[in-house]
XYZ file of C-alpha atoms in Angstrom:
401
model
C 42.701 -101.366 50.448
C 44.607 -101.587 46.883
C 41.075 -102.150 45.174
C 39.581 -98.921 47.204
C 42.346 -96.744 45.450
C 41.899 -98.047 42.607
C 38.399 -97.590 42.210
C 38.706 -93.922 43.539
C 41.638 -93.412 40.533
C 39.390 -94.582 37.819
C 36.371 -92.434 39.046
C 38.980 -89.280 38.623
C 40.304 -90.141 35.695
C 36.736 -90.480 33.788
C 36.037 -87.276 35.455
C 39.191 -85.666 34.122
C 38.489 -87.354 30.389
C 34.989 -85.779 30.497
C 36.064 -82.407 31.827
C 38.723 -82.700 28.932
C 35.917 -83.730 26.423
C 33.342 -80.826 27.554
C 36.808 -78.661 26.826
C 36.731 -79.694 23.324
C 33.608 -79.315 22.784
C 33.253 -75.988 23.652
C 36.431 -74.645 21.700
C 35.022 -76.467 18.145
C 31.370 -74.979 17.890
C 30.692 -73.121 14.656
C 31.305 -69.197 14.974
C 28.083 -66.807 13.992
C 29.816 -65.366 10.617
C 30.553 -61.685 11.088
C 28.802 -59.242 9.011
C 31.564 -58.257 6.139
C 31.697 -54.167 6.218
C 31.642 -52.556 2.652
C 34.124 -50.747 2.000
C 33.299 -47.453 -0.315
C 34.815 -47.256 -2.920
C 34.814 -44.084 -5.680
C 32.839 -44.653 -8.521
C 33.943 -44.886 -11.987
C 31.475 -43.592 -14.803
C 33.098 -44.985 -18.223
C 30.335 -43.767 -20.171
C 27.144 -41.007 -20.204
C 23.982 -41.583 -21.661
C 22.534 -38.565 -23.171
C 18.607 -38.778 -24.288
C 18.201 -37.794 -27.968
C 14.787 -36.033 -28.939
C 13.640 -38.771 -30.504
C 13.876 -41.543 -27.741
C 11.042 -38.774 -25.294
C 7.439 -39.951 -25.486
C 5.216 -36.864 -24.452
C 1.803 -37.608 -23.382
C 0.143 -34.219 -23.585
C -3.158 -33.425 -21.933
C -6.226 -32.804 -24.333
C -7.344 -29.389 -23.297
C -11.054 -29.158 -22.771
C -13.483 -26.743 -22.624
C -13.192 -27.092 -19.059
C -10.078 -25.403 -19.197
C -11.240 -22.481 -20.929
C -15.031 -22.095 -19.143
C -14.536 -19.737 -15.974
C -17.438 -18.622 -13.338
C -15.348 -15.008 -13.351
C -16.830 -13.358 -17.377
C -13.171 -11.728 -17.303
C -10.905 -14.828 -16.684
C -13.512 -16.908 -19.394
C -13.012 -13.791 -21.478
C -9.073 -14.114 -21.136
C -9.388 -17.840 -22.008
C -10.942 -17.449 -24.895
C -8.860 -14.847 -26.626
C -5.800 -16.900 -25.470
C -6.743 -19.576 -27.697
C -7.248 -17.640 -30.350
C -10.930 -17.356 -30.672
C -12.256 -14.333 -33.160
C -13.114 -11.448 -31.345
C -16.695 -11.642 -33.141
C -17.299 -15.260 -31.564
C -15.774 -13.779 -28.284
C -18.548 -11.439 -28.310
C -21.437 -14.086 -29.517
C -20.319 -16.488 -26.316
C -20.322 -13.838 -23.684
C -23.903 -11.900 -24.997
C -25.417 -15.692 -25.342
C -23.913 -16.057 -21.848
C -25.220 -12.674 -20.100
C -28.675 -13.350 -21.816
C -29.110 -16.767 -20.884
C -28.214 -15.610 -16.914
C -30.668 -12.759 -17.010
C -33.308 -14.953 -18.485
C -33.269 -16.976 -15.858
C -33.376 -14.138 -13.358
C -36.133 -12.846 -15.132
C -37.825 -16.465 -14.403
C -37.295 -16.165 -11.443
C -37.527 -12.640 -10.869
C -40.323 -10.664 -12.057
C -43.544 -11.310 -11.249
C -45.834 -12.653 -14.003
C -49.371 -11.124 -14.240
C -50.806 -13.683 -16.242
C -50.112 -16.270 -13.416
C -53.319 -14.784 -12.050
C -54.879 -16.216 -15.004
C -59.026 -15.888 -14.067
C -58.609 -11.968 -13.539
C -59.990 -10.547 -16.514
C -57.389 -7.363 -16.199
C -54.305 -7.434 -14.709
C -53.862 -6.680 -11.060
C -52.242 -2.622 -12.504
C -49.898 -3.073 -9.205
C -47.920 -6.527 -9.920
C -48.104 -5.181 -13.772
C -46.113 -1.865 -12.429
C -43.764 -4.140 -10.197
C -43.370 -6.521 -13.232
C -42.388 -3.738 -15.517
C -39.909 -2.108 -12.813
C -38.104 -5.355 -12.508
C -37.692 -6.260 -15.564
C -36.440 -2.862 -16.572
C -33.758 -2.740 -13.609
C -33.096 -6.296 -14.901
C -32.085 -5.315 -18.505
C -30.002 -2.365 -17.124
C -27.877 -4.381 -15.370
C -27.191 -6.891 -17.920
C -26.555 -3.771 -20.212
C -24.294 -2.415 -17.631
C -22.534 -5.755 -17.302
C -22.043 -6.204 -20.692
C -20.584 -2.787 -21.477
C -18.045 -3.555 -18.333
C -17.004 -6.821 -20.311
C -17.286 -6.156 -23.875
C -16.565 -2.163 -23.670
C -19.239 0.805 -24.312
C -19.302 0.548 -28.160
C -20.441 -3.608 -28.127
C -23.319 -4.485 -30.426
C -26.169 -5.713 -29.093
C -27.180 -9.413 -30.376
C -30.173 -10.128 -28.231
C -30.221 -13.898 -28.618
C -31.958 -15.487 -25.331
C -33.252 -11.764 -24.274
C -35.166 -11.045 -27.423
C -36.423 -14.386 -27.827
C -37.775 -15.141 -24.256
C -39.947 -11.892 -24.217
C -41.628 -12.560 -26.745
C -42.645 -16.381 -25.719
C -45.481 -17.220 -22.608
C -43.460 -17.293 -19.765
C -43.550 -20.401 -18.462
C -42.881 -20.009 -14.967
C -44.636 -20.901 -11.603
C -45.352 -23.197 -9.251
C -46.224 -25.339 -12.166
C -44.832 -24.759 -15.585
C -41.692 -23.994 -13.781
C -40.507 -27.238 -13.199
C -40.273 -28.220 -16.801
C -37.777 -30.028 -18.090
C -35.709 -28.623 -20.567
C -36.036 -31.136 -23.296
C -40.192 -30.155 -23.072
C -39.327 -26.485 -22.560
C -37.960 -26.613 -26.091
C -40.355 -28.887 -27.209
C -43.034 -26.315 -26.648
C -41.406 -23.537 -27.720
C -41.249 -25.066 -30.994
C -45.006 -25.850 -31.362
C -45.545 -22.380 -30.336
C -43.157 -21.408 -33.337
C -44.787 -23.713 -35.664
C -48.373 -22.499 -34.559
C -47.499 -18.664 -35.657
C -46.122 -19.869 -38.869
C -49.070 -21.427 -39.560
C -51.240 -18.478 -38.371
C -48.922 -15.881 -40.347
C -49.136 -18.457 -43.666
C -53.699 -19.020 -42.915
C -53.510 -14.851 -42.729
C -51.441 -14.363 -45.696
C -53.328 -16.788 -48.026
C -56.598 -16.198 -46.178
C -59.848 -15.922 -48.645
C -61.282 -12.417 -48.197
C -64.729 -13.686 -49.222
C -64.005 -17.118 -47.226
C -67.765 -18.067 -44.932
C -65.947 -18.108 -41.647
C -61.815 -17.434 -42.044
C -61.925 -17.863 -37.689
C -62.743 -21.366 -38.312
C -59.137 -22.598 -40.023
C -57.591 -20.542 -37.239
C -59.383 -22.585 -34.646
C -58.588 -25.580 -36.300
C -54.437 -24.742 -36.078
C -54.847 -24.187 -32.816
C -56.321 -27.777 -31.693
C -53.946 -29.300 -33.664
C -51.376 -27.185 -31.577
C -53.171 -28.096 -28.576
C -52.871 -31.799 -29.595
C -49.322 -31.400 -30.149
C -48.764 -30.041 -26.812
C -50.480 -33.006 -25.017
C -48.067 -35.604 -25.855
C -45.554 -32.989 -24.379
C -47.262 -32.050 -21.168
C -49.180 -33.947 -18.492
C -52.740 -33.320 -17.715
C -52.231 -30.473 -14.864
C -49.415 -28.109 -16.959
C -51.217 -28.545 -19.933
C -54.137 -27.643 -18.088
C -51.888 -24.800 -16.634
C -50.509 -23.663 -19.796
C -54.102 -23.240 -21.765
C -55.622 -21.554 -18.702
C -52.638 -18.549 -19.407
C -52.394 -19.163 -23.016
C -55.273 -20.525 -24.982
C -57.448 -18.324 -26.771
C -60.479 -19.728 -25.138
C -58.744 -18.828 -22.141
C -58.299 -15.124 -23.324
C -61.823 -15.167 -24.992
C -63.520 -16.039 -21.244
C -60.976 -12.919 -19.756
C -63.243 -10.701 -22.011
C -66.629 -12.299 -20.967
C -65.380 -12.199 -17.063
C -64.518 -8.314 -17.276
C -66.090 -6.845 -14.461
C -66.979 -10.366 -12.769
C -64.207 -10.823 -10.846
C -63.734 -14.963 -10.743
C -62.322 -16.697 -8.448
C -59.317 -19.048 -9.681
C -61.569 -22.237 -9.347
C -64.881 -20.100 -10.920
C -62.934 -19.690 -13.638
C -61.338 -22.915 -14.163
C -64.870 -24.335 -13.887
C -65.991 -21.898 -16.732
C -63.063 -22.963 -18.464
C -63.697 -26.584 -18.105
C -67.002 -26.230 -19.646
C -66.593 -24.111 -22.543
C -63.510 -26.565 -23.854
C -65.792 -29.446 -23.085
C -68.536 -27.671 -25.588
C -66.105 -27.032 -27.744
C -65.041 -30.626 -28.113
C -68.848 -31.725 -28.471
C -69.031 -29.228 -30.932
C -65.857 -30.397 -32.943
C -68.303 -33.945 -33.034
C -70.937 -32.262 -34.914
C -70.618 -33.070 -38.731
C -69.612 -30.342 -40.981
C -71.324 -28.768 -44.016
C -74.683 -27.510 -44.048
C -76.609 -27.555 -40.866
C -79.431 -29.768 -40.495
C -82.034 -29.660 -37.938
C -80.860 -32.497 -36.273
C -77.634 -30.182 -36.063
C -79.707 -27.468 -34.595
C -81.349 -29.631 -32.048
C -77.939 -31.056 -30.545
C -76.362 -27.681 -30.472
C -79.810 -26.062 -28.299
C -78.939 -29.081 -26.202
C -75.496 -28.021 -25.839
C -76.233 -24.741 -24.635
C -78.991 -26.006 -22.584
C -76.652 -28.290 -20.913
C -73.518 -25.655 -20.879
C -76.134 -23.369 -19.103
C -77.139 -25.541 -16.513
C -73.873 -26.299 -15.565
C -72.208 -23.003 -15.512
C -75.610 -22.008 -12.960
C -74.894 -25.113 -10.677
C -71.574 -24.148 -10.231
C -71.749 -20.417 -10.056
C -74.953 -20.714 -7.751
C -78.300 -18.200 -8.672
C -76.439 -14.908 -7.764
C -72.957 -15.240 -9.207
C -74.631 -16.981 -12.580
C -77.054 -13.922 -12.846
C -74.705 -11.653 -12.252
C -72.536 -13.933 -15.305
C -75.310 -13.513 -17.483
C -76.085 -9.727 -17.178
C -72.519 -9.421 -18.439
C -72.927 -11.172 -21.196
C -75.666 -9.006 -22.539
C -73.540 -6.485 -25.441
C -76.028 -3.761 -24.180
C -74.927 -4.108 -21.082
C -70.844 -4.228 -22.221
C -72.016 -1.060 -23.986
C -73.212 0.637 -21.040
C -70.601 -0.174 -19.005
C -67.946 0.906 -21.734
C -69.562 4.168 -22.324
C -69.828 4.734 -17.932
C -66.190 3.872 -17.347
C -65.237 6.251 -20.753
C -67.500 9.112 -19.044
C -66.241 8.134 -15.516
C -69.191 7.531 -13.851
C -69.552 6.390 -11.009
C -69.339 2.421 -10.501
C -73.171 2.013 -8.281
C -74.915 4.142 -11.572
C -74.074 1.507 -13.987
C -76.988 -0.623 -12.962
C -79.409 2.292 -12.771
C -78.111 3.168 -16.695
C -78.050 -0.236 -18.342
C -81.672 -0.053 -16.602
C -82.745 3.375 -18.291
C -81.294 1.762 -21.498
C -82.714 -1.841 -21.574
C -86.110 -0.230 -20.771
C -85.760 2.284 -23.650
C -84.604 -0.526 -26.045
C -87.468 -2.628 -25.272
C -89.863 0.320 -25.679
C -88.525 1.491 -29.190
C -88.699 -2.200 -30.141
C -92.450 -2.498 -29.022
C -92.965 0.960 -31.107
C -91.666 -0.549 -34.110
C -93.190 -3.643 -34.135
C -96.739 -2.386 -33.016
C -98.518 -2.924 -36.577
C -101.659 -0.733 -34.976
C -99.890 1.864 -35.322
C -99.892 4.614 -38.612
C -96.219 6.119 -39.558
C -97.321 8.781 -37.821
C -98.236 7.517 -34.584
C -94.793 5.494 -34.858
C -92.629 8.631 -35.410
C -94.186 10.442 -32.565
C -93.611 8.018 -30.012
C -90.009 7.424 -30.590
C -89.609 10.821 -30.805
C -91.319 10.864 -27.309
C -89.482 7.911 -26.263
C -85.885 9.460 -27.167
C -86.896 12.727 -25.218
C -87.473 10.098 -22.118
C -83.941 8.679 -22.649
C -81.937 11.731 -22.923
C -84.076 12.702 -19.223
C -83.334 10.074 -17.691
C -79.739 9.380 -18.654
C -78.957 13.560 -18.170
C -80.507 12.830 -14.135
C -78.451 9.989 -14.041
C -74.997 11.120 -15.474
C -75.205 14.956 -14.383
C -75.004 17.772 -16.821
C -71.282 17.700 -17.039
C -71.263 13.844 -17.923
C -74.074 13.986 -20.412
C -72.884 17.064 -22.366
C -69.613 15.014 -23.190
C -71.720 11.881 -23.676
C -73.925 13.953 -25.929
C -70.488 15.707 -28.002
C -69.133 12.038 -28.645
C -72.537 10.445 -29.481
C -73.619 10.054 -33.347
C -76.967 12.397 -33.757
């Protein structure tokens, strides 16, 4: 009995102790540290720094032209005078400016004639359209420099002057140059006219053939221009240009080529030319003779394989100066276009006639007189049937006797 109570007191007093020891614990763990609220306090300023002059470092913005370029003429205008820049200079920019715009819109704006380059005359309609354009053009950049500049400004035509005088090059093709070759050709152009002006100038009165130092300046210009140029815009550029190209205009007059006849006839005379270029100079020999029948044998044949029988007949009848002189003295009369065959007829039969008469060494003076005096009676019938009374008295008052 005494050893069940005393076990039972033990067991309560190590309960007690550890109920007591859990106590302890709990009361001694470390408190989480309370945050420590600042207290404000007025602040004191003992002293002031003040920044002298000399302690700033300015780092000022370069201005640029930027700055001073404006899309609106009257703001660029503003700009300009603001930073002091001479009223004369003011003017130069602005003019340089205009001209430069309107040279472009002329580019782009008025249609070039000689872009139909294988008409031997200008179509007279997109040569009246051209004209109109380009005169409402230079109105309004007259008008728009007035508005900027005032009424009283003096014309400096920089870019205006200078472009119309130069070969438009514009088109499909020479339009896309670059501007470095742009200016490259204008400058062989300029050089080329100096050279032509200096030839002219110095030129030999009595000289054999004064064309030929002209011809050469020109293929050395033409050289010049094919290290600028590739193959089709130089090709482009001599069609418009090139004397040979204007030379063939005159031949074609009245032909009407297409663009790839005359490219073709084009083709062939530069290739002559070239062959001829081969040929040695000085005196001709008959070897010389020989090659050049060859070339024109050859330059024949091709121009008639190309053109085809009609179109190279109808070539060669215009090529024949008493046929130009026909037709000149038809369209100065103003016949009528479907007589000019029926004329040059009544005057290449009368032509041959006169030149049987005078070579016919049967005949006496005599007999020679009276038949061209019959033959010339013949001509003045036929031509007054064929012109009409009114048209041959006027060809008759402007005719030498």
């Amino acid at each position: 009995m005494r050893t069940r109570w005393l076990v039972v007191g033990l067991t309560v007093s190590v309960l007690l102790n550890l109920y007591l020891l859990l106590g302890w614990l709990r009361t001694h763990q470390p408190q989480a540290p309370v945050p420590r609220l600042a207290t404000r306090r007025p602040v004191v300023i003992t002293n002031l720094l003040r920044p002298l002059r000399t302690n700033i470092v300015f780092a000022p913005r370069l201005l640029s032209w930027r700055d001073i370029e404006s899309e609106d003429y009257p703001t660029y205008i503003a700009n300009l005078r603001a930073i002091g820049c001479p009223e004369a200079t003011v003017q130069d920019i602005i003019v340089a400016d205009v001209n430069e715009l309107f040279a472009a819109r002329r580019l782009a704006e008025v249609p070039n004639p000689r872009r139909e380059w294988w008409r031997s005359e200008p179509d007279p309609e997109l040569v009246r359209q051209a004209e109109a354009k380009r005169a409402a053009l230079d109105a309004e950049r007259q008008a728009l420099l007035a508005t900027l500049l005032g009424p009283d400004w003096e014309t400096r035509r920089l870019t205006a002057q200078a472009e119309e005088s130069r070969n438009p090059l514009d088109g499909e093709i020479l339009g896309t140059l670059s501007a470095e070759a742009r200016r490259q050709v204008r400058e062989i152009e300029q050089r080329l006219a100096r050279r032509i002006e200096s030839l002219r100038a110095t030129a030999d009165p009595e000289a054999a053939d004064p064309e030929a130092d002209l011809a050469r300046l020109e293929r050395e210009a033409r050289a010049e221009l094919a290290r600028v140029l590739p193959p089709a815009q130089l090709e482009e550029y001599l069609l418009r240009y090139s004397t040979t190209a204007d030379r063939l205009r005159a031949q074609l007059r009245g032909f009407n080529a297409t663009p790839e006849e005359f490219r073709v006839l084009f083709r062939a005379q530069e290739q002559m030319a070239e062959r001829l270029d081969q040929l040695e100079s000085g005196p001709g020999t008959p070897a010389d003779a020989r090659r050049l029948a060859a070339l024109a044998r050859e330059y024949e044949s091709t121009l008639e394989k190309t053109l085809g029988p009609a179109r190279y007949a109808h070539y060669r009848l215009l090529q024949d100066p008493l046929f130009r002189q026909t037709r000149q003295t038809a369209e100065r009369l103003g016949v009528e276009p479907e007589k000019l065959i029926p004329l040059y007829r009544v005057n290449q039969l009368a032509a041959e006639e006169r030149q049987r008469v005078l070579t016919d060494s049967a005949l006496t003076e005599e007999d020679r007189t009276r038949e061209l005096a019959e033959l010339y009676t013949a001509h003045l019938a036929s031509l007054r049937q064929l012109l009409g009374e009114d048209a041959f008295r006027r060809w008759q008052a402007e005719s030498p006797p």
